[in-house]
Each structure stands twice: as structure tokens, then as C-alpha cells.
PDB file of C-alpha atoms in Angstrom:
ATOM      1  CA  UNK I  30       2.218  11.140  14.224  1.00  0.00           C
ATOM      2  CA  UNK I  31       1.451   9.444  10.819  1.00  0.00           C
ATOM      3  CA  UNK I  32       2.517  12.443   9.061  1.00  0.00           C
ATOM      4  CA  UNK I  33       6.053  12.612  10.665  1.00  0.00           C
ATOM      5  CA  UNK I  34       6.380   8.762  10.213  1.00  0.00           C
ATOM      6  CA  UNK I  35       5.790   9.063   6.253  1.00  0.00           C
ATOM      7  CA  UNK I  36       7.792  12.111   6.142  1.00  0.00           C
ATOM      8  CA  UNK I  37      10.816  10.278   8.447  1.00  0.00           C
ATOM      9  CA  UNK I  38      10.303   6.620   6.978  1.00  0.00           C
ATOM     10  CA  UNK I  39       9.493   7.154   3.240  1.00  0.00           C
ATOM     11  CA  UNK I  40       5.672   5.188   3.419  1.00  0.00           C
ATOM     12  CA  UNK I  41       4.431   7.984   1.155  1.00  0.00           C
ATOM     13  CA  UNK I  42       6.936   7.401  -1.190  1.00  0.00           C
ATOM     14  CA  UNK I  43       6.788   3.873  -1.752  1.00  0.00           C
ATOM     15  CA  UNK I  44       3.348   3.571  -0.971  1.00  0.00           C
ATOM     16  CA  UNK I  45       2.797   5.913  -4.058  1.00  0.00           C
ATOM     17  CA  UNK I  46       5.259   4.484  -6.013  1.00  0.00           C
ATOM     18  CA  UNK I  47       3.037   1.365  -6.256  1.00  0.00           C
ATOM     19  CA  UNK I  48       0.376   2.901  -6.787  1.00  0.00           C
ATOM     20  CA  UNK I  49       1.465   4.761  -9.533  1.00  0.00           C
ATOM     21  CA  UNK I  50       2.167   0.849 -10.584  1.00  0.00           C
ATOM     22  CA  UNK I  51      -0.731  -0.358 -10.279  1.00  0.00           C
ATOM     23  CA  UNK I  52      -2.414   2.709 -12.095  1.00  0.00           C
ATOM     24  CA  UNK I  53      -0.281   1.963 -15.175  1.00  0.00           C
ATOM     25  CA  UNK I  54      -0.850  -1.520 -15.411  1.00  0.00           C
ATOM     26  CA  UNK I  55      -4.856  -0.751 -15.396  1.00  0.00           C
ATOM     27  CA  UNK I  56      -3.811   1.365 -18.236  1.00  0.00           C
ATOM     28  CA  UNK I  57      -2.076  -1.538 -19.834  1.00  0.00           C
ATOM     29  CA  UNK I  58      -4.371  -3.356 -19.568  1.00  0.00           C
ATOM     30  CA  UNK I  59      -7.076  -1.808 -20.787  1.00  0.00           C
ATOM     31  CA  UNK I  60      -4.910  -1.354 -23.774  1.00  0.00           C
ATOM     32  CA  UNK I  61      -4.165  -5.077 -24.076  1.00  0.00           C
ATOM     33  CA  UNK I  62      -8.107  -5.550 -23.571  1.00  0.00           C
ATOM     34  CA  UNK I  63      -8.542  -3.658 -26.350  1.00  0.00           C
ATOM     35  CA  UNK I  64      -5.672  -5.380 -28.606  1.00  0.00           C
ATOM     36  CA  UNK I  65      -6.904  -8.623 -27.707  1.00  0.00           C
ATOM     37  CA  UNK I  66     -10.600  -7.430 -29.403  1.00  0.00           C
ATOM     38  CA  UNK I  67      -8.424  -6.385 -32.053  1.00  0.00           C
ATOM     39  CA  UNK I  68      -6.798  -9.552 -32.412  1.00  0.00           C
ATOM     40  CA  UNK I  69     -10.319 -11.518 -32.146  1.00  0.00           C
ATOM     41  CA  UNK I  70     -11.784  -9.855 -34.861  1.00  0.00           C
ATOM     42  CA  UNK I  71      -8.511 -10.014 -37.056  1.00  0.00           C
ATOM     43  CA  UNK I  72      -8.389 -13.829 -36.686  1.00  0.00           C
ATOM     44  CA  UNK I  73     -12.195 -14.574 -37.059  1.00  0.00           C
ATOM     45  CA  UNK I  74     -12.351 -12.248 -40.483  1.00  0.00           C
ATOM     46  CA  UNK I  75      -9.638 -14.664 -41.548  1.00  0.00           C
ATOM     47  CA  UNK I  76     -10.790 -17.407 -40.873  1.00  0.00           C
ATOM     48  CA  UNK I  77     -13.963 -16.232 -42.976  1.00  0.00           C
ATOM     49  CA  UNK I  78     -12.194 -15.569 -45.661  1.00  0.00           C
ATOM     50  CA  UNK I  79     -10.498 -18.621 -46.055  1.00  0.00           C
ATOM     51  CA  UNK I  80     -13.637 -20.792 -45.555  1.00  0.00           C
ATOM     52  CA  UNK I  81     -14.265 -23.085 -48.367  1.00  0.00           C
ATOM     53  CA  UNK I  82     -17.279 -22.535 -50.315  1.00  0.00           C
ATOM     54  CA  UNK I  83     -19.012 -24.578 -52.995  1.00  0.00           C
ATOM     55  CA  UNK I  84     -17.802 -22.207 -55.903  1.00  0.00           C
ATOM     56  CA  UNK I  85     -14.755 -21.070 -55.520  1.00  0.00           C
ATOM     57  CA  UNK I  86     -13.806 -17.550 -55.317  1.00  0.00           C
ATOM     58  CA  UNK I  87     -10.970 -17.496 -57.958  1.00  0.00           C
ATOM     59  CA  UNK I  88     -13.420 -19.829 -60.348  1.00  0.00           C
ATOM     60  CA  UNK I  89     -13.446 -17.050 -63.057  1.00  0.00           C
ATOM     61  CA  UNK I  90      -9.420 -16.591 -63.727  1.00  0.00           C
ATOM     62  CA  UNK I  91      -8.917 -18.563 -66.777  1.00  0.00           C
ATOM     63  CA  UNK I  92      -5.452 -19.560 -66.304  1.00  0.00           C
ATOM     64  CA  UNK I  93      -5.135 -22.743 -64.534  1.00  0.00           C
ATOM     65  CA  UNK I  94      -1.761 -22.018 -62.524  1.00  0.00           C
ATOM     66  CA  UNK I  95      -2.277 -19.067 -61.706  1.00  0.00           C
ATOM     67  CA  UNK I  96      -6.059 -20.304 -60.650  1.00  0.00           C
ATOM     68  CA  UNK I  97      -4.305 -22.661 -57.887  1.00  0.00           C
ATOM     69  CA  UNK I  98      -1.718 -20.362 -56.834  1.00  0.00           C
ATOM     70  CA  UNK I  99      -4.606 -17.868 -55.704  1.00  0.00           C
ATOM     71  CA  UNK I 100      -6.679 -21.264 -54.227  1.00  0.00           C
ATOM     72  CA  UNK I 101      -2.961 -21.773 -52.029  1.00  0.00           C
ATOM     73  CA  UNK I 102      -3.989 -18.241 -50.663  1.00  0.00           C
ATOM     74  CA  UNK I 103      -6.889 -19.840 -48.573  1.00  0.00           C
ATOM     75  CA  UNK I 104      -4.448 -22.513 -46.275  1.00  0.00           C
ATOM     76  CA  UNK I 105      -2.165 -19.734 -45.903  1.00  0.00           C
ATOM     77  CA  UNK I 106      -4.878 -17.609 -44.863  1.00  0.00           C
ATOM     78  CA  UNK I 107      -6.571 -19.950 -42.713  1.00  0.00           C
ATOM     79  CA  UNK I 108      -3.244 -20.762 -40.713  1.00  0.00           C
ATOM     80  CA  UNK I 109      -2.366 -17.101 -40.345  1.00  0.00           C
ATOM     81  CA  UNK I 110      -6.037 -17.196 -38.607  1.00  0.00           C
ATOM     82  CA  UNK I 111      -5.179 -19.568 -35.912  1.00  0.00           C
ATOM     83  CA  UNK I 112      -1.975 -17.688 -34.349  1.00  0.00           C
ATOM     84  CA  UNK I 113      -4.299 -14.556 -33.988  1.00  0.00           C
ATOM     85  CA  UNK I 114      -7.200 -15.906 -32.161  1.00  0.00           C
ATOM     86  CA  UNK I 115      -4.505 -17.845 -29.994  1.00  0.00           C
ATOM     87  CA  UNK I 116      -2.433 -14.407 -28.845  1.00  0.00           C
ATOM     88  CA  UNK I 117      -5.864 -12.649 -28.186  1.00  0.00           C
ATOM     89  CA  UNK I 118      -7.168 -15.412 -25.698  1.00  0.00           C
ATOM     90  CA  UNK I 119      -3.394 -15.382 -24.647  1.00  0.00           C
ATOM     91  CA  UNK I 120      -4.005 -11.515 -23.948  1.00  0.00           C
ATOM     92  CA  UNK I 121      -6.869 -12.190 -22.173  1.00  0.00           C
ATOM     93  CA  UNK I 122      -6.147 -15.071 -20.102  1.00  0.00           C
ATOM     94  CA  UNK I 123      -2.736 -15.377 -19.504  1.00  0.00           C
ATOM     95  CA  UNK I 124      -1.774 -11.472 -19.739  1.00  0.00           C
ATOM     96  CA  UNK I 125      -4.546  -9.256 -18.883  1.00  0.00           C
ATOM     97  CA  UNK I 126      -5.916 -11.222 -16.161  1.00  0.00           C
ATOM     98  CA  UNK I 127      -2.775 -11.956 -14.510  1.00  0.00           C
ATOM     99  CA  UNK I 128      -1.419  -8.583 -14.178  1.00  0.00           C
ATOM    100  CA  UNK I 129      -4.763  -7.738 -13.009  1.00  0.00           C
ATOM    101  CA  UNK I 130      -4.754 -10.330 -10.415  1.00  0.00           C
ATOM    102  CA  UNK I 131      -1.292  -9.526  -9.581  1.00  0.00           C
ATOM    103  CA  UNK I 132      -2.285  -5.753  -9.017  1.00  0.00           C
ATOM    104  CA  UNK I 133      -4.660  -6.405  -7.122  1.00  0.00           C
ATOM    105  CA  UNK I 134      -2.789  -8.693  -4.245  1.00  0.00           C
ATOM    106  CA  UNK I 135      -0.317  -6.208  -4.432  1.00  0.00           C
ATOM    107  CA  UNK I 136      -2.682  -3.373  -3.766  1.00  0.00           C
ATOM    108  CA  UNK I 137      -4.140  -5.683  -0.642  1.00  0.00           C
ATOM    109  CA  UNK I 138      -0.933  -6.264   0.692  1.00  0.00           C
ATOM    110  CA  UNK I 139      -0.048  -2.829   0.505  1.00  0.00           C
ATOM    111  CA  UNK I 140      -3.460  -1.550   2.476  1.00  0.00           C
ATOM    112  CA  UNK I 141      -2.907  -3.745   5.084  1.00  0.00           C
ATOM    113  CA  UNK I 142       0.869  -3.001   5.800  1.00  0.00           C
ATOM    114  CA  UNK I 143      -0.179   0.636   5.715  1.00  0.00           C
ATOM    115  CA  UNK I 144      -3.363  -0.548   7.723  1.00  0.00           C
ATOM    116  CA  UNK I 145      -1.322  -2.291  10.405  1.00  0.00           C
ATOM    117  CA  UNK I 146       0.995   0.708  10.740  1.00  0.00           C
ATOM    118  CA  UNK I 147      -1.713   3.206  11.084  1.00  0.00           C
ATOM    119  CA  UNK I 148      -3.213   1.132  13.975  1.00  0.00           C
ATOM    120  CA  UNK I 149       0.165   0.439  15.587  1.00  0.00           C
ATOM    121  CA  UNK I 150       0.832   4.472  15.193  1.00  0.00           C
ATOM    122  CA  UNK I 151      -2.668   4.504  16.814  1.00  0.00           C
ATOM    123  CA  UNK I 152      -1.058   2.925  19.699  1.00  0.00           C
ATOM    124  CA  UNK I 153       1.260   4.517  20.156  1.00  0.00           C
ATOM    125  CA  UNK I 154      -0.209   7.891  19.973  1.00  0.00           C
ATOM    126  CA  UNK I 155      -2.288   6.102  22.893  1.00  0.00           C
ATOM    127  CA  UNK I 156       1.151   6.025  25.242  1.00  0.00           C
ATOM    128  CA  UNK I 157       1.907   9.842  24.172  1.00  0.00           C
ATOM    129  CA  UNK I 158      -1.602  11.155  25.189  1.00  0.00           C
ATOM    130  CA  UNK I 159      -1.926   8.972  28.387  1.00  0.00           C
ATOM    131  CA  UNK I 160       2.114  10.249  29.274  1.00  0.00           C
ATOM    132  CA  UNK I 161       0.354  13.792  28.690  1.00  0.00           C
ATOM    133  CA  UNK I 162      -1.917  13.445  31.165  1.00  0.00           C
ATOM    134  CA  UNK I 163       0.020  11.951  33.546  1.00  0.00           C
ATOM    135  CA  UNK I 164       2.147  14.783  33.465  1.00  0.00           C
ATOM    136  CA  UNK I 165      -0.528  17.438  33.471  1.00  0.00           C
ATOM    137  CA  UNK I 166      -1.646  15.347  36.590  1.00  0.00           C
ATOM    138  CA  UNK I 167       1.477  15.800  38.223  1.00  0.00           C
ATOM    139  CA  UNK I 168       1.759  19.372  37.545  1.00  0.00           C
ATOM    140  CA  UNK I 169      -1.498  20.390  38.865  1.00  0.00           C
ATOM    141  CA  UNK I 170      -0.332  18.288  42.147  1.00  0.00           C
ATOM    142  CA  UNK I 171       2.853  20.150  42.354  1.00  0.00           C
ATOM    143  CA  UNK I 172       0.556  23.618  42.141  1.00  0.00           C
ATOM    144  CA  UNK I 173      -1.476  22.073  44.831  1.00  0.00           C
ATOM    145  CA  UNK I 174       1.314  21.256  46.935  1.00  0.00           C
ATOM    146  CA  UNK I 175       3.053  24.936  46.313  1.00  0.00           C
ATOM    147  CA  UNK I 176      -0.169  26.345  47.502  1.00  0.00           C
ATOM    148  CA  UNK I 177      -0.600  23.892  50.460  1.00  0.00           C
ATOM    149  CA  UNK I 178       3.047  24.618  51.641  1.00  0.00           C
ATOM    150  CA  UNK I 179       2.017  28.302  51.511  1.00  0.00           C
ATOM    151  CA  UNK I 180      -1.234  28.136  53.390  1.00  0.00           C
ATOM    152  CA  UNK I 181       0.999  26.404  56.321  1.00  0.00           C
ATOM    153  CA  UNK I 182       4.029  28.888  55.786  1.00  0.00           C
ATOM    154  CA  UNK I 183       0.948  31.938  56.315  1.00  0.00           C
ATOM    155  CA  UNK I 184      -0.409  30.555  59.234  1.00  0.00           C
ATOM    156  CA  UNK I 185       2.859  29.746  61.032  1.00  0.00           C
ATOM    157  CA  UNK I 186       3.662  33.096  60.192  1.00  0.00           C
ATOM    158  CA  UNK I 187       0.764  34.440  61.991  1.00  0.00           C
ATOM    159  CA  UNK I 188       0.754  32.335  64.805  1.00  0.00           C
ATOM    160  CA  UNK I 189      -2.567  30.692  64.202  1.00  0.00           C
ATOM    161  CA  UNK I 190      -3.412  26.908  64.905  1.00  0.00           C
ATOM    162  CA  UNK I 191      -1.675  25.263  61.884  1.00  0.00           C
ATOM    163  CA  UNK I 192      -2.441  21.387  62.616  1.00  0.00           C
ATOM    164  CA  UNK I 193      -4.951  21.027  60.055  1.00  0.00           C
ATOM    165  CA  UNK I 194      -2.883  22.821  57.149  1.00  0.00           C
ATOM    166  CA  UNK I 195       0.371  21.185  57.855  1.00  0.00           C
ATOM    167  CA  UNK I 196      -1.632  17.616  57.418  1.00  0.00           C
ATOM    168  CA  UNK I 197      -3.654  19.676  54.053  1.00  0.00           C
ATOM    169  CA  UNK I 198       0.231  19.691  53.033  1.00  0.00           C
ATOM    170  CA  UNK I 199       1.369  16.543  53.459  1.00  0.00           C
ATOM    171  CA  UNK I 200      -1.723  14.938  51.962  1.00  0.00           C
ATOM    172  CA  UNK I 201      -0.824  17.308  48.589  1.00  0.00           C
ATOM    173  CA  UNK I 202       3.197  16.202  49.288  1.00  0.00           C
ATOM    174  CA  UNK I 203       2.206  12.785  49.071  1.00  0.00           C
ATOM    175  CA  UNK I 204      -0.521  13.514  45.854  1.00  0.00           C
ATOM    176  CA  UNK I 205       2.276  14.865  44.187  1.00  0.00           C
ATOM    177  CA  UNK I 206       4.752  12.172  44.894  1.00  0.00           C
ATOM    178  CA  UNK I 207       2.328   9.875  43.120  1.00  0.00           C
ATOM    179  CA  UNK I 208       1.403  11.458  40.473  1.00  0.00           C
ATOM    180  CA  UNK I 209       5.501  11.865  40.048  1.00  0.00           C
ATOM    181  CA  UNK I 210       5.921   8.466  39.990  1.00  0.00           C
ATOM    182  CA  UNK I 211       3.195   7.600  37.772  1.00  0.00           C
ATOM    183  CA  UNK I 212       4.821  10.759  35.427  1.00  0.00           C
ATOM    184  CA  UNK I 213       7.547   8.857  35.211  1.00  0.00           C
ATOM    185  CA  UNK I 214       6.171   5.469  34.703  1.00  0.00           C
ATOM    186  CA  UNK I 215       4.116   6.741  31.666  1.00  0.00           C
ATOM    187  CA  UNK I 216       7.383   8.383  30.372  1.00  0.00           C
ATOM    188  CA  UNK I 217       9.475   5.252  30.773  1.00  0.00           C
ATOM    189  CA  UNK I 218       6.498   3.149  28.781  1.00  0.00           C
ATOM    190  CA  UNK I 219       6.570   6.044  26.034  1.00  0.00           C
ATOM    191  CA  UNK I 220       9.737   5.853  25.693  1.00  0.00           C
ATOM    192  CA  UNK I 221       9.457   2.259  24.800  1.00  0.00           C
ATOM    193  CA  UNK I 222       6.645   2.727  22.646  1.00  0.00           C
ATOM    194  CA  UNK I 223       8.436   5.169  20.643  1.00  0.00           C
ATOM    195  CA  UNK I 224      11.650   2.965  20.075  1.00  0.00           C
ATOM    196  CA  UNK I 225       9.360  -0.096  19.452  1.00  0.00           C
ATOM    197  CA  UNK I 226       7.560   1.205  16.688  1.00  0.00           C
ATOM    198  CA  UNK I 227      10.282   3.284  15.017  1.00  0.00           C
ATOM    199  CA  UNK I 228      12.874   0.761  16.120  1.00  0.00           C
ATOM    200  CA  UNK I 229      11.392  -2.375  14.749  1.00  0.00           C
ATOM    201  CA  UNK I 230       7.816  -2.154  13.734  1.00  0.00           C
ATOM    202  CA  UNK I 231       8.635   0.870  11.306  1.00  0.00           C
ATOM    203  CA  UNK I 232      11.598  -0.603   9.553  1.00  0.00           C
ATOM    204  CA  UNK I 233       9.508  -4.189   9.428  1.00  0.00           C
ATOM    205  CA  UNK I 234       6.816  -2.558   7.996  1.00  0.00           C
ATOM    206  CA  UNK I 235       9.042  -0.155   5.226  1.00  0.00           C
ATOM    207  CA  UNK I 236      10.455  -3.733   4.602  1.00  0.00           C
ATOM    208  CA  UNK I 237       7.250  -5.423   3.642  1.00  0.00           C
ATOM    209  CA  UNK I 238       6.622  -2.653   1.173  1.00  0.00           C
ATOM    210  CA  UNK I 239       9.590  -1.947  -0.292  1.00  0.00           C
ATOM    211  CA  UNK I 240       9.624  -6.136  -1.221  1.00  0.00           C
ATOM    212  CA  UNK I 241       6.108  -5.353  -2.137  1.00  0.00           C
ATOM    213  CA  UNK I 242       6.882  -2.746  -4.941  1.00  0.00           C
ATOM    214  CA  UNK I 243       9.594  -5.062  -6.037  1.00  0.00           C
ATOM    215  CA  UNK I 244       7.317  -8.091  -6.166  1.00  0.00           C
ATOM    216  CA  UNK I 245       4.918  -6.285  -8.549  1.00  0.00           C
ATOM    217  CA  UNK I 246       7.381  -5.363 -10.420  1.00  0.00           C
ATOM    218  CA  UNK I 247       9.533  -8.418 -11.330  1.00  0.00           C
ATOM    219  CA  UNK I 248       5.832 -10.708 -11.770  1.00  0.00           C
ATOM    220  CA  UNK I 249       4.849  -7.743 -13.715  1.00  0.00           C
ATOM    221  CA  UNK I 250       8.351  -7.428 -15.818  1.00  0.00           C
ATOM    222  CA  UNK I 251       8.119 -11.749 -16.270  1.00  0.00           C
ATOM    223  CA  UNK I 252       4.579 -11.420 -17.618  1.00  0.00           C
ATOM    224  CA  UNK I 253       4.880  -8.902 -19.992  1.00  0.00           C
ATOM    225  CA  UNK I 254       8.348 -10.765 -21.553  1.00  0.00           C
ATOM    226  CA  UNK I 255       6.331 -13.754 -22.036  1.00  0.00           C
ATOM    227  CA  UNK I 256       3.679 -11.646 -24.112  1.00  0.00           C
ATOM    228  CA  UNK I 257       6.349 -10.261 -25.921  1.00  0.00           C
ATOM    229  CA  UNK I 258       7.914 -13.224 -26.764  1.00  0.00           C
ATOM    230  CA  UNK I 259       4.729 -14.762 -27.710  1.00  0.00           C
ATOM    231  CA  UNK I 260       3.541 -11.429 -30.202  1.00  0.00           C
ATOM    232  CA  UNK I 261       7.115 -11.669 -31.823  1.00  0.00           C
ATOM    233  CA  UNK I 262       6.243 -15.385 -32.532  1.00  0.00           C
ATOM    234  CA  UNK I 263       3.608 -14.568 -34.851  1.00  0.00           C
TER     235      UNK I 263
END
């Protein structure tokens, strides 16, 4: 049944659509993971280098101007330091852990829509199979009938006592009239089933995942801008 509904309702398709999602932005951010160490070590060598120290590094360039305009090098490098080490805990914090947080609700939410519609399908499959029965049920009482009604027609035909077989008959008449009826019942409720969960519970749940891909998408789309827009500020 789960089969048909994926191939009838497109669950595979969106289903693996975020997952294919998901699987890139664990790429990205194992990249960004690694950017961020990049970005760590970047800021903290330059930082080191434009620590003061006691004798200063440009002490042996005998011209006096051109002495201070290296010295100016060491503010300059020591605020091109601070942007660094802010973008990589940005990275971390604000980038790498949210889309990772994000993934991973969105991977939740998908499981248990796909979850609930498994067990629903589950359900329904239980109509189907007990509709199945009933109307194996009702067949074999029909056969039993048939050969009842023939066991009478027989022994009419030979002129033996026939009390007992006509009453063999109409208990098998009256078997088969209920297992009709229950045939029928089971039918009707399978029939219900079956426009329930493709009627509504189908489209509800194709719903809930479709605004699920989307949701991952546009938090993932705002997050990565933001990055963006912070990298370019450096």
C-alpha cells in the first residue's frame, strides 16, 4: 500500500528532496566548520603579530618616518584581528549551529509525518485484509450452501427422507446470508477507509511536507544571507 501511496502522492519525492537538503547543509557545514578554524587561527596569528613587545620589531630601520609608518602597521594589524575572530565565532554560533539545528527539526518533522502516514496506511491496510476475509468467509458459505442445496435436490430426487437436509440447507442459506451482510459491511467501511486516507489524511500529510521542504529552505536561504552579508563586511 505504501508503495502505491508514494508512487500516487509524491512522499518519495519530497521526502527525498529534503533529504537531499539536509545532506548538503551537513556538507556546508562541515565546510563552514572548517572556515571558521580557518578564520580562528587567521585572527589569533594577527593578533600575535601585532602584540607590543618591549623592543620593537622595526627598532633597527634608521629612518625615523619611515620607522613609524612600519610601527602604524601593528594597530592596523591588530584591528584587522578582531573582525576575523568575530566571523569565525559568528560561523560557529550563529551559522553552523543554526542550520544544524534547523536540519535537524526539519528532519524530525519529516520522520514523523512519514511516521504517522505509515501507521495510518497501517490502518488501513487493516480494513483491506479484514474486508478480505470477510469475503473469503462469504464465499466459502455460498460453496456450502451450493452443496447443501444439492444434497436436498439428490435426495428429493431419489425419494429418500429429506427433512434433515432441507433444514442442513437452510442453516447454510442463512450462514451465507450473514456472512453477505457482514461482506458488505466490511466493504462499505473499506470504502471509507480508502477515501479517508487518500481523501484527507494523504493530501494533509503531502501538505505538512511540502511546507516542510519549504521551511528549511527559506530559514536556510535567511541564514546563509546573513553570513554573507556579514563575510562581505570584513
Amino acid at each position: 500500500m505504501l508503495t502505491l501511496l508514494v508512487k500516487q502522492d509524491g512522499f518519495n519525492a519530497v521526502s527525498a528532496r529534503i533529504e537531499l537538503q539536509i545532506a548538503c547543509i551537513r556538507e556546508l557545514t562541515a565546510m563552514l566548520g572548517k572556515r571558521a578554524k580557518c578564520e580562528e587561527e587567521y585572527a589569533k596569528r594577527l593578533a600575535e603579530l601585532a602584540k607590543a613587545s618591549p623592543k620593537s620589531p622595526f627598532s633597527s630601520v634608521p629612518e625615523t618616518h619611515m620607522k613609524e609608518a612600519l610601527e602604524c602597521l601593528l594597530p592596523a594589524t591588530a584591528d584587522l584581528a578582531a573582525p576575523h575572530a568575530n566571523i569565525a565565532k559568528a560561523i560557529s554560533s550563529d551559522v553552523v549551529k543554526s542550520l544544524e539545528e534547523c536540519a535537524k527539526a526539519k528532519d524530525a518533522t519529516r520522520k514523523k509525518i512519514i511516521a504517522d502516514v505509515q501507521k495510518k496506511n497501517k490502518l488501513v491496510d487493516t480494513v483491506l485484509a479484514s474486508a478480505k476475509k470477510a469475503q473469503e468467509a462469504y464465499k466459502k458459505a455460498a460453496q456450502d450452501a451450493q452443496a447443501a442445496k444439492n444434497t436436498l435436490s439428490s435426495a428429493e430426487e431419489q425419494q429418500k427422507p429429506a427433512a434433515k437436509f432441507e433444514a442442513a440447507w437452510k442453516k447454510a442459506e442463512a450462514k451465507m446470508k450473514e456472512c453477505e451482510e457482514a461482506y458488505k459491511a466490511s466493504i462499505e467501511n473499506a470504502n471509507k477507509a480508502l477515501d479517508q486516507f487518500y481523501g484527507a489524511e494523504v493530501p494533509r500529510a503531502l501538505d505538512e511536507l511540502q511546507d516542510a521542504y519549504e521551511d528549511l529552505y527559506t530559514q536556510t536561504n535567511k541564514i546563509l544571507v546573513a553570513f554573507y552579508e556579514a563575510q562581505n563586511a570584513l
